[in-house]
Tab-separated table of C-alpha atoms in Angstrom:
chain	number	residue	atom	x	y	z
U	1	MET	CA	0.000	0.000	0.000
U	2	ALA	CA	1.377	3.400	-0.916
U	3	ASP	CA	1.600	5.498	2.210
U	4	GLY	CA	3.001	8.759	0.948
U	5	PHE	CA	6.304	8.377	2.757
U	6	PRO	CA	9.363	8.060	0.510
U	7	ASP	CA	11.417	4.882	0.563
U	8	ARG	CA	9.659	3.301	3.538
U	9	ALA	CA	11.760	0.155	3.272
U	10	GLY	CA	14.813	2.167	4.226
U	11	PHE	CA	13.516	3.878	7.369
U	12	ARG	CA	15.894	4.132	10.273
U	13	ASP	CA	15.862	6.264	13.361
U	14	THR	CA	18.459	8.540	11.870
U	15	ASP	CA	15.730	9.586	9.429
U	16	PHE	CA	13.723	11.021	12.292
U	17	GLN	CA	16.346	13.098	14.104
U	18	GLY	CA	15.079	16.581	14.767
U	19	ILE	CA	11.458	15.579	14.049
U	20	ALA	CA	10.517	14.361	17.551
U	21	MET	CA	12.183	14.258	20.938
U	22	ALA	CA	11.657	10.504	21.116
U	23	SER	CA	13.684	9.848	17.984
U	24	THR	CA	17.354	9.429	18.692
U	25	THR	CA	20.058	7.130	17.470
U	26	GLY	CA	19.989	5.412	20.865
U	27	ASP	CA	16.535	3.883	20.382
U	28	GLY	CA	17.924	0.699	18.961
U	29	PHE	CA	15.513	0.661	16.012
U	30	THR	CA	17.938	-0.498	13.338
U	31	GLU	CA	17.054	-1.726	9.894
U	32	ASP	CA	17.125	-5.423	10.835
U	33	ALA	CA	15.007	-4.828	13.936
U	34	GLY	CA	12.389	-3.106	11.861
U	35	LYS	CA	11.801	-5.973	9.469
U	36	LYS	CA	8.503	-7.783	9.665
U	37	GLY	CA	7.996	-9.122	13.152
U	38	GLY	CA	11.573	-8.237	13.976
U	39	SER	CA	12.766	-11.186	11.926
U	40	GLU	CA	15.583	-11.409	9.477
U	41	GLY	CA	13.460	-12.397	6.518
U	42	GLY	CA	10.770	-9.778	6.317
U	43	GLY	CA	12.714	-7.474	4.026
U	44	LYS	CA	10.830	-4.358	5.157
U	45	SER	CA	11.523	-1.788	7.829
U	46	ALA	CA	8.750	-1.009	10.299
U	47	PRO	CA	6.942	2.236	9.423
U	48	ASN	CA	8.172	4.004	12.544
U	49	ARG	CA	7.174	7.465	11.424
U	50	THR	CA	3.615	6.373	10.624
U	51	LEU	CA	3.295	4.599	13.985
U	52	ASP	CA	4.588	7.748	15.707
U	53	ALA	CA	1.944	9.850	13.959
U	54	LEU	CA	-0.837	7.364	14.740
U	55	ASN	CA	-0.060	7.453	18.467
U	56	PHE	CA	0.126	11.253	18.351
U	57	PHE	CA	-3.211	11.858	16.616
U	58	LEU	CA	-5.054	9.013	18.324
U	59	ALA	CA	-4.126	10.247	21.810
U	60	ASP	CA	-7.151	12.522	22.175
U	61	VAL	CA	-9.516	10.144	20.388
U	62	ARG	CA	-8.969	6.853	22.204
U	63	ASP	CA	-10.334	8.003	25.586
U	64	GLY	CA	-13.349	9.871	24.242
U	65	LEU	CA	-14.213	13.102	26.034
U	66	GLY	CA	-12.406	12.153	29.257
U	67	PRO	CA	-12.601	14.860	31.962
U	68	TYR	CA	-14.330	17.274	29.569
U	69	LEU	CA	-17.477	15.153	29.851
U	70	ALA	CA	-17.756	16.019	33.545
U	71	ILE	CA	-17.217	19.724	32.877
U	72	TYR	CA	-19.788	19.778	30.079
U	73	LEU	CA	-22.475	17.966	32.053
U	74	VAL	CA	-21.922	19.728	35.404
U	75	ALA	CA	-21.138	23.247	34.205
U	76	VAL	CA	-23.005	23.532	30.874
U	77	ARG	CA	-26.053	21.291	31.388
U	78	GLY	CA	-25.971	21.697	35.178
U	79	PRO	CA	-28.455	20.896	37.992
U	80	ALA	CA	-31.340	22.383	35.990
U	81	HIS	CA	-31.082	19.356	33.698
U	82	GLY	CA	-30.408	16.889	36.511
U	83	TRP	CA	-26.612	16.832	36.382
U	84	ASN	CA	-24.298	16.961	39.422
U	85	GLU	CA	-21.161	15.121	40.559
U	86	ALA	CA	-23.146	12.018	41.538
U	87	THR	CA	-25.113	11.698	38.278
U	88	VAL	CA	-21.976	12.338	36.229
U	89	GLY	CA	-20.261	9.634	38.278
U	90	MET	CA	-23.084	7.243	37.375
U	91	ILE	CA	-22.641	7.967	33.662
U	92	LEU	CA	-18.913	7.345	33.939
U	93	THR	CA	-19.538	4.136	35.864
U	94	ILE	CA	-22.078	2.813	33.333
U	95	ALA	CA	-19.759	3.575	30.417
U	96	GLY	CA	-16.839	2.138	32.336
U	97	ILE	CA	-18.639	-1.130	33.060
U	98	VAL	CA	-19.705	-1.475	29.405
U	99	GLY	CA	-16.141	-0.742	28.356
U	100	LEU	CA	-14.605	-3.273	30.721
U	101	ILE	CA	-17.030	-5.988	29.564
U	102	SER	CA	-15.824	-5.233	26.036
U	103	GLN	CA	-12.102	-5.454	26.817
U	104	THR	CA	-11.607	-9.211	26.655
U	105	PRO	CA	-13.679	-9.669	23.448
U	106	ALA	CA	-11.753	-6.738	21.969
U	107	GLY	CA	-8.473	-8.486	22.758
U	108	GLY	CA	-9.780	-11.678	21.153
U	109	LEU	CA	-10.840	-9.689	18.089
U	110	ILE	CA	-7.336	-8.234	17.756
U	111	ASP	CA	-5.736	-11.683	18.210
U	112	ARG	CA	-7.808	-13.035	15.339
U	113	GLY	CA	-8.053	-9.928	13.176
U	114	ARG	CA	-5.973	-9.909	10.011
U	115	ASN	CA	-6.234	-6.180	9.318
U	116	LYS	CA	-5.582	-4.397	12.591
U	117	PRO	CA	-5.136	-0.860	11.146
U	118	ARG	CA	-8.623	-1.072	9.641
U	119	ILE	CA	-10.053	-2.052	13.043
U	120	VAL	CA	-8.406	1.032	14.557
U	121	MET	CA	-9.981	3.268	11.892
U	122	ILE	CA	-13.499	1.917	12.514
U	123	ALA	CA	-13.124	2.261	16.287
U	124	ALA	CA	-11.895	5.862	16.009
U	125	LEU	CA	-14.906	6.773	13.899
U	126	LEU	CA	-17.360	5.200	16.360
U	127	VAL	CA	-15.822	6.898	19.408
U	128	THR	CA	-15.945	10.297	17.758
U	129	LEU	CA	-19.496	10.027	16.432
U	130	SER	CA	-20.664	8.982	19.895
U	131	SER	CA	-18.867	11.886	21.556
U	132	ILE	CA	-19.686	14.756	19.207
U	133	SER	CA	-23.387	13.822	19.358
U	134	LEU	CA	-23.501	14.873	23.026
U	135	PRO	CA	-24.591	18.501	22.420
U	136	ILE	CA	-27.679	17.306	20.541
U	137	VAL	CA	-28.765	14.425	22.812
U	138	THR	CA	-30.662	14.991	26.041
U	139	GLY	CA	-31.511	12.942	29.078
U	140	PHE	CA	-29.620	10.503	31.265
U	141	THR	CA	-30.408	7.456	29.120
U	142	ALA	CA	-29.311	9.021	25.826
U	143	VAL	CA	-26.029	10.239	27.305
U	144	ALA	CA	-25.414	6.818	28.859
U	145	VAL	CA	-25.969	5.130	25.475
U	146	THR	CA	-23.601	7.445	23.580
U	147	GLN	CA	-20.838	7.120	26.164
U	148	SER	CA	-21.289	3.335	26.356
U	149	THR	CA	-20.925	3.113	22.581
U	150	ALA	CA	-17.720	5.140	22.806
U	151	ALA	CA	-16.480	2.828	25.564
U	152	ILE	CA	-17.115	-0.299	23.469
U	153	ALA	CA	-15.185	1.109	20.510
U	154	GLY	CA	-12.469	2.505	22.777
U	155	ALA	CA	-11.736	-0.973	24.137
U	156	VAL	CA	-10.083	-1.802	20.813
U	157	PHE	CA	-7.320	0.788	20.849
U	158	ALA	CA	-4.910	-0.497	23.524
U	159	PRO	CA	-4.655	-4.105	22.299
U	160	ALA	CA	-4.680	-2.998	18.656
U	161	ILE	CA	-1.790	-0.542	19.032
U	162	SER	CA	0.183	-3.035	21.121
U	163	ALA	CA	-0.424	-5.825	18.603
U	164	ILE	CA	0.500	-3.652	15.633
U	165	THR	CA	3.672	-2.625	17.453
U	166	LEU	CA	4.653	-6.170	18.442
U	167	GLY	CA	3.915	-7.437	14.942
U	168	LEU	CA	6.072	-4.717	13.390
U	169	VAL	CA	9.171	-4.657	15.619
U	170	GLY	CA	9.166	-8.070	17.339
U	171	PRO	CA	9.655	-9.010	21.023
U	172	LYS	CA	13.251	-7.801	21.403
U	173	LEU	CA	12.465	-4.177	20.615
U	174	PHE	CA	8.930	-4.172	21.993
U	175	ALA	CA	9.669	-2.404	25.299
U	176	LYS	CA	11.609	0.376	23.573
U	177	ARG	CA	8.964	0.854	20.908
U	178	VAL	CA	6.162	0.911	23.513
U	179	GLY	CA	8.045	3.637	25.361
U	180	ARG	CA	8.236	5.586	22.113
U	181	ASN	CA	4.524	4.953	21.455
U	182	GLU	CA	3.690	6.349	24.867
U	183	ALA	CA	5.937	9.373	24.320
U	184	PHE	CA	4.071	10.308	21.134
U	185	ASN	CA	0.747	9.494	22.771
U	186	HIS	CA	1.477	11.850	25.662
U	187	ALA	CA	2.796	14.519	23.303
U	188	GLY	CA	-0.463	14.261	21.366
U	189	ASN	CA	-2.475	14.588	24.561
U	190	ALA	CA	-0.462	17.645	25.585
U	191	VAL	CA	-0.916	19.394	22.242
U	192	SER	CA	-4.644	18.621	22.005
U	193	ALA	CA	-5.215	19.681	25.619
U	194	ALA	CA	-3.349	22.940	25.026
U	195	LEU	CA	-5.450	23.619	21.948
U	196	ALA	CA	-8.622	22.781	23.886
U	197	GLY	CA	-7.622	25.126	26.685
U	198	VAL	CA	-6.874	28.046	24.401
U	199	LEU	CA	-9.959	27.557	22.246
U	200	ALA	CA	-12.292	26.922	25.205
U	201	TRP	CA	-11.188	30.199	26.773
U	202	LYS	CA	-12.675	32.015	23.772
U	203	PHE	CA	-15.414	29.712	22.469
U	204	GLY	CA	-16.458	27.715	25.560
U	205	PRO	CA	-16.372	23.989	26.464
U	206	VAL	CA	-18.190	22.876	23.285
U	207	VAL	CA	-14.984	23.417	21.284
U	208	VAL	CA	-13.586	20.088	22.499
U	209	PHE	CA	-16.104	18.249	20.315
U	210	TRP	CA	-14.873	19.840	17.100
U	211	LEU	CA	-11.228	19.383	18.043
U	212	MET	CA	-11.872	15.694	18.591
U	213	GLY	CA	-13.494	15.402	15.168
U	214	ALA	CA	-10.476	16.942	13.451
U	215	LEU	CA	-8.052	14.625	15.240
U	216	THR	CA	-10.157	11.608	14.292
U	217	VAL	CA	-9.815	12.469	10.614
U	218	ALA	CA	-6.037	12.724	11.064
U	219	SER	CA	-5.986	9.378	12.924
U	220	ILE	CA	-7.936	7.561	10.208
U	221	VAL	CA	-5.725	8.940	7.443
U	222	THR	CA	-2.592	7.935	9.363
U	223	ALA	CA	-3.831	4.411	10.167
U	224	SER	CA	-4.582	3.884	6.469
U	225	ARG	CA	-0.881	4.474	5.746
U	226	ILE	CA	0.286	1.457	7.750
U	227	ASP	CA	0.904	-1.398	5.316
U	228	ASN	CA	-0.937	-4.373	6.788
U	229	ASP	CA	1.523	-6.730	5.051
U	230	ASP	CA	4.294	-5.402	7.320
U	231	ILE	CA	2.547	-6.810	10.421
U	232	ASP	CA	3.443	-10.372	11.446
U	233	ASN	CA	0.119	-11.584	12.863
U	234	ALA	CA	1.653	-14.542	14.698
U	235	VAL	CA	4.161	-12.347	16.503
U	236	ALA	CA	1.447	-9.745	17.108
U	237	ARG	CA	-0.513	-12.187	19.266
U	238	GLY	CA	2.517	-13.526	21.137
U	239	LEU	CA	2.978	-16.754	19.191
U	240	ASP	CA	6.261	-18.357	18.226
U	241	CYS	CA	4.594	-19.671	15.058
U	242	GLU	CA	1.218	-19.678	13.309
U	243	PRO	CA	-1.638	-21.841	14.707
U	244	GLU	CA	-1.712	-23.913	11.506
U	245	ASP	CA	1.879	-24.958	12.310
U	246	ASP	CA	0.595	-26.858	15.397
U	247	CYS	CA	1.618	-24.288	18.014
U	248	GLU	CA	0.134	-25.087	21.406
U	249	GLU	CA	-2.444	-22.458	22.337
U	250	PRO	CA	-3.911	-22.636	25.825
U	251	SER	CA	-7.428	-21.288	26.090
U	252	GLY	CA	-7.942	-17.712	27.178
U	253	TRP	CA	-9.494	-18.645	30.504
U	254	LYS	CA	-6.900	-21.323	31.177
U	255	MET	CA	-4.190	-18.708	30.641
U	256	LEU	CA	-5.816	-16.390	33.172
U	257	ILE	CA	-6.458	-19.012	35.836
U	258	GLU	CA	-3.106	-20.790	35.704
U	259	ASN	CA	-0.898	-17.715	35.372
U	260	LYS	CA	-0.712	-16.545	38.999
U	261	PRO	CA	1.557	-13.503	38.340
U	262	LEU	CA	-0.880	-12.354	35.641
U	263	MET	CA	-3.741	-12.517	38.136
U	264	ILE	CA	-1.727	-10.593	40.745
U	265	PHE	CA	-0.902	-7.967	38.140
U	266	ALA	CA	-4.593	-7.671	37.304
U	267	VAL	CA	-5.422	-6.961	40.958
U	268	THR	CA	-2.705	-4.318	41.246
U	269	ALA	CA	-3.908	-2.730	37.990
U	270	PHE	CA	-7.407	-2.638	39.499
U	271	LEU	CA	-6.125	-0.806	42.589
U	272	PHE	CA	-4.052	1.619	40.492
U	273	HIS	CA	-7.048	2.684	38.428
U	274	LEU	CA	-9.444	2.674	41.383
U	275	ALA	CA	-7.127	5.276	42.919
U	276	ASN	CA	-6.163	7.161	39.769
U	277	ALA	CA	-9.165	7.333	37.427
U	278	ALA	CA	-11.264	9.786	39.448
U	279	MET	CA	-8.488	12.173	40.456
U	280	LEU	CA	-8.450	14.374	37.351
U	281	THR	CA	-12.243	14.243	37.038
U	282	SER	CA	-12.565	15.330	40.678
U	283	VAL	CA	-10.086	18.153	40.141
U	284	SER	CA	-11.996	19.364	37.066
U	285	GLN	CA	-15.238	19.373	39.059
U	286	LEU	CA	-13.561	21.235	41.917
U	287	LEU	CA	-12.267	23.816	39.465
U	288	SER	CA	-15.728	24.279	37.925
U	289	ARG	CA	-17.036	25.060	41.417
U	290	THR	CA	-14.289	27.520	42.322
U	291	VAL	CA	-13.463	29.390	39.092
U	292	GLY	CA	-16.432	28.824	36.749
U	293	LYS	CA	-17.023	26.612	33.741
U	294	ASP	CA	-14.976	28.462	31.108
U	295	GLN	CA	-11.855	28.842	33.238
U	296	ALA	CA	-12.346	25.302	34.557
U	297	THR	CA	-12.123	23.902	31.013
U	298	SER	CA	-8.918	25.797	30.332
U	299	LEU	CA	-7.407	24.913	33.716
U	300	THR	CA	-8.346	21.249	33.232
U	301	ALA	CA	-6.533	21.446	29.908
U	302	ALA	CA	-3.556	22.911	31.787
U	303	CYS	CA	-3.705	19.945	34.201
U	304	ILE	CA	-3.617	17.533	31.272
U	305	VAL	CA	-0.793	19.395	29.535
U	306	ALA	CA	1.292	19.465	32.733
U	307	ALA	CA	0.957	15.707	33.216
U	308	GLN	CA	1.469	14.834	29.562
U	309	LEU	CA	4.630	16.939	29.283
U	310	VAL	CA	6.066	14.951	32.194
U	311	MET	CA	4.914	11.650	30.698
U	312	VAL	CA	6.861	12.147	27.457
U	313	PRO	CA	10.372	11.907	28.973
U	314	VAL	CA	9.179	9.370	31.565
U	315	ALA	CA	7.926	7.033	28.814
U	316	ILE	CA	11.166	7.378	26.860
U	317	VAL	CA	13.347	6.702	29.917
U	318	VAL	CA	11.230	3.729	31.007
U	319	GLY	CA	11.175	2.229	27.504
U	320	ARG	CA	14.935	2.452	27.114
U	321	ASN	CA	15.807	1.111	30.575
U	322	THR	CA	13.186	-1.537	31.345
U	323	GLU	CA	15.498	-4.395	30.401
U	324	LYS	CA	18.200	-3.018	32.716
U	325	TRP	CA	16.111	-1.843	35.674
U	326	GLY	CA	13.308	-4.388	35.548
U	327	THR	CA	9.570	-3.741	35.757
U	328	LYS	CA	8.985	-4.133	39.515
U	329	PRO	CA	11.027	-1.162	40.827
U	330	LEU	CA	9.448	1.078	38.213
U	331	PHE	CA	5.913	0.060	39.142
U	332	LEU	CA	6.624	0.700	42.825
U	333	VAL	CA	7.698	4.236	41.916
U	334	ALA	CA	4.437	4.675	39.984
U	335	PHE	CA	2.317	3.661	42.973
U	336	GLY	CA	4.340	5.912	45.275
U	337	PHE	CA	3.756	8.979	43.120
U	338	LEU	CA	0.056	8.156	42.808
U	339	ALA	CA	-0.399	7.999	46.580
U	340	ALA	CA	1.543	11.237	47.071
U	341	ARG	CA	-0.548	13.002	44.453
U	342	GLY	CA	-3.819	12.109	46.147
U	343	ALA	CA	-2.579	13.453	49.470
U	344	LEU	CA	-1.137	16.671	48.006
U	345	TYR	CA	-4.454	17.643	46.403
U	346	THR	CA	-5.784	18.274	49.923
U	347	VAL	CA	-3.162	20.898	50.786
U	348	SER	CA	-4.831	23.730	48.827
U	349	ASP	CA	-7.624	24.368	46.346
U	350	ASN	CA	-5.605	27.089	44.610
U	351	PRO	CA	-6.052	26.407	40.876
U	352	TRP	CA	-2.361	26.518	40.056
U	353	TRP	CA	-1.475	24.305	43.007
U	354	LEU	CA	-3.905	21.718	41.641
U	355	VAL	CA	-2.328	22.015	38.178
U	356	GLY	CA	1.133	21.515	39.670
U	357	VAL	CA	0.090	18.448	41.671
U	358	GLN	CA	-1.560	16.982	38.598
U	359	ALA	CA	1.853	17.045	36.897
U	360	LEU	CA	2.823	14.155	39.216
U	361	ASP	CA	0.419	12.020	37.209
U	362	GLY	CA	3.064	12.209	34.503
U	363	VAL	CA	5.305	9.952	36.571
U	364	GLY	CA	2.767	7.452	37.905
U	365	ALA	CA	0.529	7.050	34.858
U	366	GLY	CA	3.517	7.522	32.543
U	367	ILE	CA	5.262	4.484	34.027
U	368	PHE	CA	2.062	2.430	34.058
U	369	GLY	CA	1.245	3.165	30.422
U	370	ALA	CA	4.751	2.327	29.222
U	371	LEU	CA	4.985	-0.947	31.169
U	372	PHE	CA	1.442	-2.371	31.034
U	373	PRO	CA	1.790	-4.166	27.654
U	374	VAL	CA	5.418	-5.059	28.387
U	375	VAL	CA	4.535	-6.896	31.613
U	376	ILE	CA	1.715	-8.800	29.920
U	377	ALA	CA	3.938	-9.671	26.951
U	378	ASP	CA	6.532	-11.049	29.395
U	379	LEU	CA	3.937	-13.107	31.256
U	380	THR	CA	2.275	-14.539	28.111
U	381	LYS	CA	5.298	-15.063	25.872
U	382	GLY	CA	4.812	-17.957	23.428
U	383	THR	CA	1.156	-18.578	24.346
U	384	GLY	CA	-0.608	-16.771	21.503
U	385	ARG	CA	-2.831	-15.055	24.086
U	386	PHE	CA	-1.099	-11.714	24.428
U	387	ASN	CA	-4.001	-9.549	23.283
U	388	VAL	CA	-6.814	-11.487	24.944
U	389	SER	CA	-4.774	-11.351	28.182
U	390	GLN	CA	-4.369	-7.604	27.677
U	391	GLY	CA	-8.129	-7.383	27.284
U	392	ALA	CA	-8.813	-9.443	30.399
U	393	VAL	CA	-6.462	-7.398	32.587
U	394	ALA	CA	-7.813	-4.212	31.043
U	395	SER	CA	-11.305	-5.381	32.032
U	396	VAL	CA	-10.203	-5.682	35.640
U	397	GLN	CA	-8.470	-2.313	35.640
U	398	GLY	CA	-11.468	-0.844	33.838
U	399	LEU	CA	-13.655	-2.046	36.692
U	400	GLY	CA	-11.389	-0.125	39.040
U	401	ALA	CA	-11.660	2.994	36.878
U	402	ALA	CA	-15.459	2.705	36.669
U	403	LEU	CA	-15.874	2.243	40.416
U	404	SER	CA	-13.428	5.082	41.025
U	405	ALA	CA	-15.776	7.632	39.463
U	406	THR	CA	-18.773	6.531	41.533
U	407	LEU	CA	-16.739	6.186	44.734
U	408	ALA	CA	-15.170	9.625	44.410
U	409	GLY	CA	-18.421	11.279	43.329
U	410	ALA	CA	-20.340	9.824	46.263
U	411	ILE	CA	-17.663	10.794	48.801
U	412	ILE	CA	-17.537	14.338	47.385
U	413	VAL	CA	-21.308	14.737	47.769
U	414	TRP	CA	-21.352	13.257	51.276
U	415	SER	CA	-18.048	14.380	52.820
U	416	GLY	CA	-16.253	16.779	50.451
U	417	TYR	CA	-13.238	16.784	48.182
U	418	THR	CA	-10.602	16.325	50.900
U	419	ALA	CA	-12.089	13.042	52.097
U	420	SER	CA	-12.342	11.826	48.512
U	421	PHE	CA	-8.703	12.570	47.659
U	422	LEU	CA	-7.416	10.974	50.865
U	423	THR	CA	-9.451	7.830	50.181
U	424	LEU	CA	-7.944	7.550	46.710
U	425	ALA	CA	-4.441	8.059	48.134
U	426	THR	CA	-5.009	5.245	50.662
U	427	ILE	CA	-6.083	2.864	47.879
U	428	ALA	CA	-2.870	3.683	46.009
U	429	GLY	CA	-0.887	2.829	49.145
U	430	LEU	CA	-2.584	-0.567	49.323
U	431	GLY	CA	-1.646	-1.214	45.702
U	432	LEU	CA	1.976	-0.346	46.400
U	433	ALA	CA	2.094	-2.807	49.309
U	434	LEU	CA	0.553	-5.631	47.254
U	435	TYR	CA	2.934	-5.091	44.321
U	436	LEU	CA	5.928	-5.028	46.679
U	437	ILE	CA	4.957	-8.226	48.478
U	438	ALA	CA	3.339	-10.415	45.832
U	439	MET	CA	4.391	-9.415	42.303
U	440	PRO	CA	7.529	-11.019	40.822
U	441	GLU	CA	9.976	-9.348	38.454
U	442	THR	CA	8.610	-10.141	34.991
U	443	LYS	CA	11.871	-9.627	33.144
U	444	ASP	CA	13.306	-12.649	34.947
U	445	ARG	CA	10.333	-14.743	33.806
U	446	ALA	CA	10.637	-13.509	30.221
U	447	LYS	CA	14.295	-14.501	30.071
U	448	THR	CA	13.426	-17.936	31.472
U	449	ALA	CA	10.643	-18.388	28.901
U	450	ALA	CA	13.007	-17.399	26.133
């Protein structure tokens, strides 16, 4: 497929110097490593630049409206239409539950799908249509349906991007490429949030809908430029060979039940998202109460930009050093920063203090995002169940994220923002303790499996 990029077969990282901060000669993405599936015989270099652009443009699309949904419903629709922190929390919980139910089937779809870029394009279109319809739909039920549809489509993105990446670069370079994916993803979030903040200051919160539509068009065009023939589908699902070559494939549920470290990781992912998911939403709601809806939208954008700018270097550093440092110490750092962030929110409700504290999310969530697929790839190496396992663990963490919104919203209504933030910080502390005590170092297991 012609993708508009000259001489794709000859791409190397030296081609990208000066284009993005993640592209340096130290990435390790050499010509041989970029061949199909990271093998010697593919004859084609992975389309690194196209994958960079896809992660950049898709950043604002894959999560739907995110915290802007809370601002729009609370500050624009408001109590006159039945919206407050508790009802918004219910919408987020309903969409979250629908999304988490969809995660495992989405992973299975990606495992079996033969054209993963096309799946990404369809999902991006569905998420955006569901989100930009919000200004013209009314009522709790209609909003719940649109956001649930976005959640179902959004379940595809994480396993699809991971599978495309693994199928393009192979297992040896997967951790480094995931770090680079996350760097471009966070850079995309920062740019889109900055644009949303500037535009919302002048045009109001509704501008985020049109920005999302524009980025979706860019995402679809970019995904269409990935040559599906460059993706090794066996490698993309964690297999050593194709199923028709008599590879042993344990069932999805058997993989989950018998892989104890995978189950422990799922529980810690649940606790991480139970603590983390509602923090930014709660901050955006607090800002809408203290400074008004228009400034709250721009300040929420500033919160996102602050965190995303931190996440870019964090993702690059984690991706380049995971093999040397291991995954466990890095995850413990992530939980530590998450707990500290929850506690620091209670020190002051000054808008710029809240923006500064939110920047700590760049460390915690930055580490988690860069390592999540790497840990699962380590734990499922050679099974052919990489993506369905991603989906299953994502379902568990999605449950944590969904419950986080309702938990935080209820505590805010009953006891205030301070009690809510301290509760979330305590949950993060519990996750840190569990990871420290029970979770093994996955890099040791991966080397043993190899």
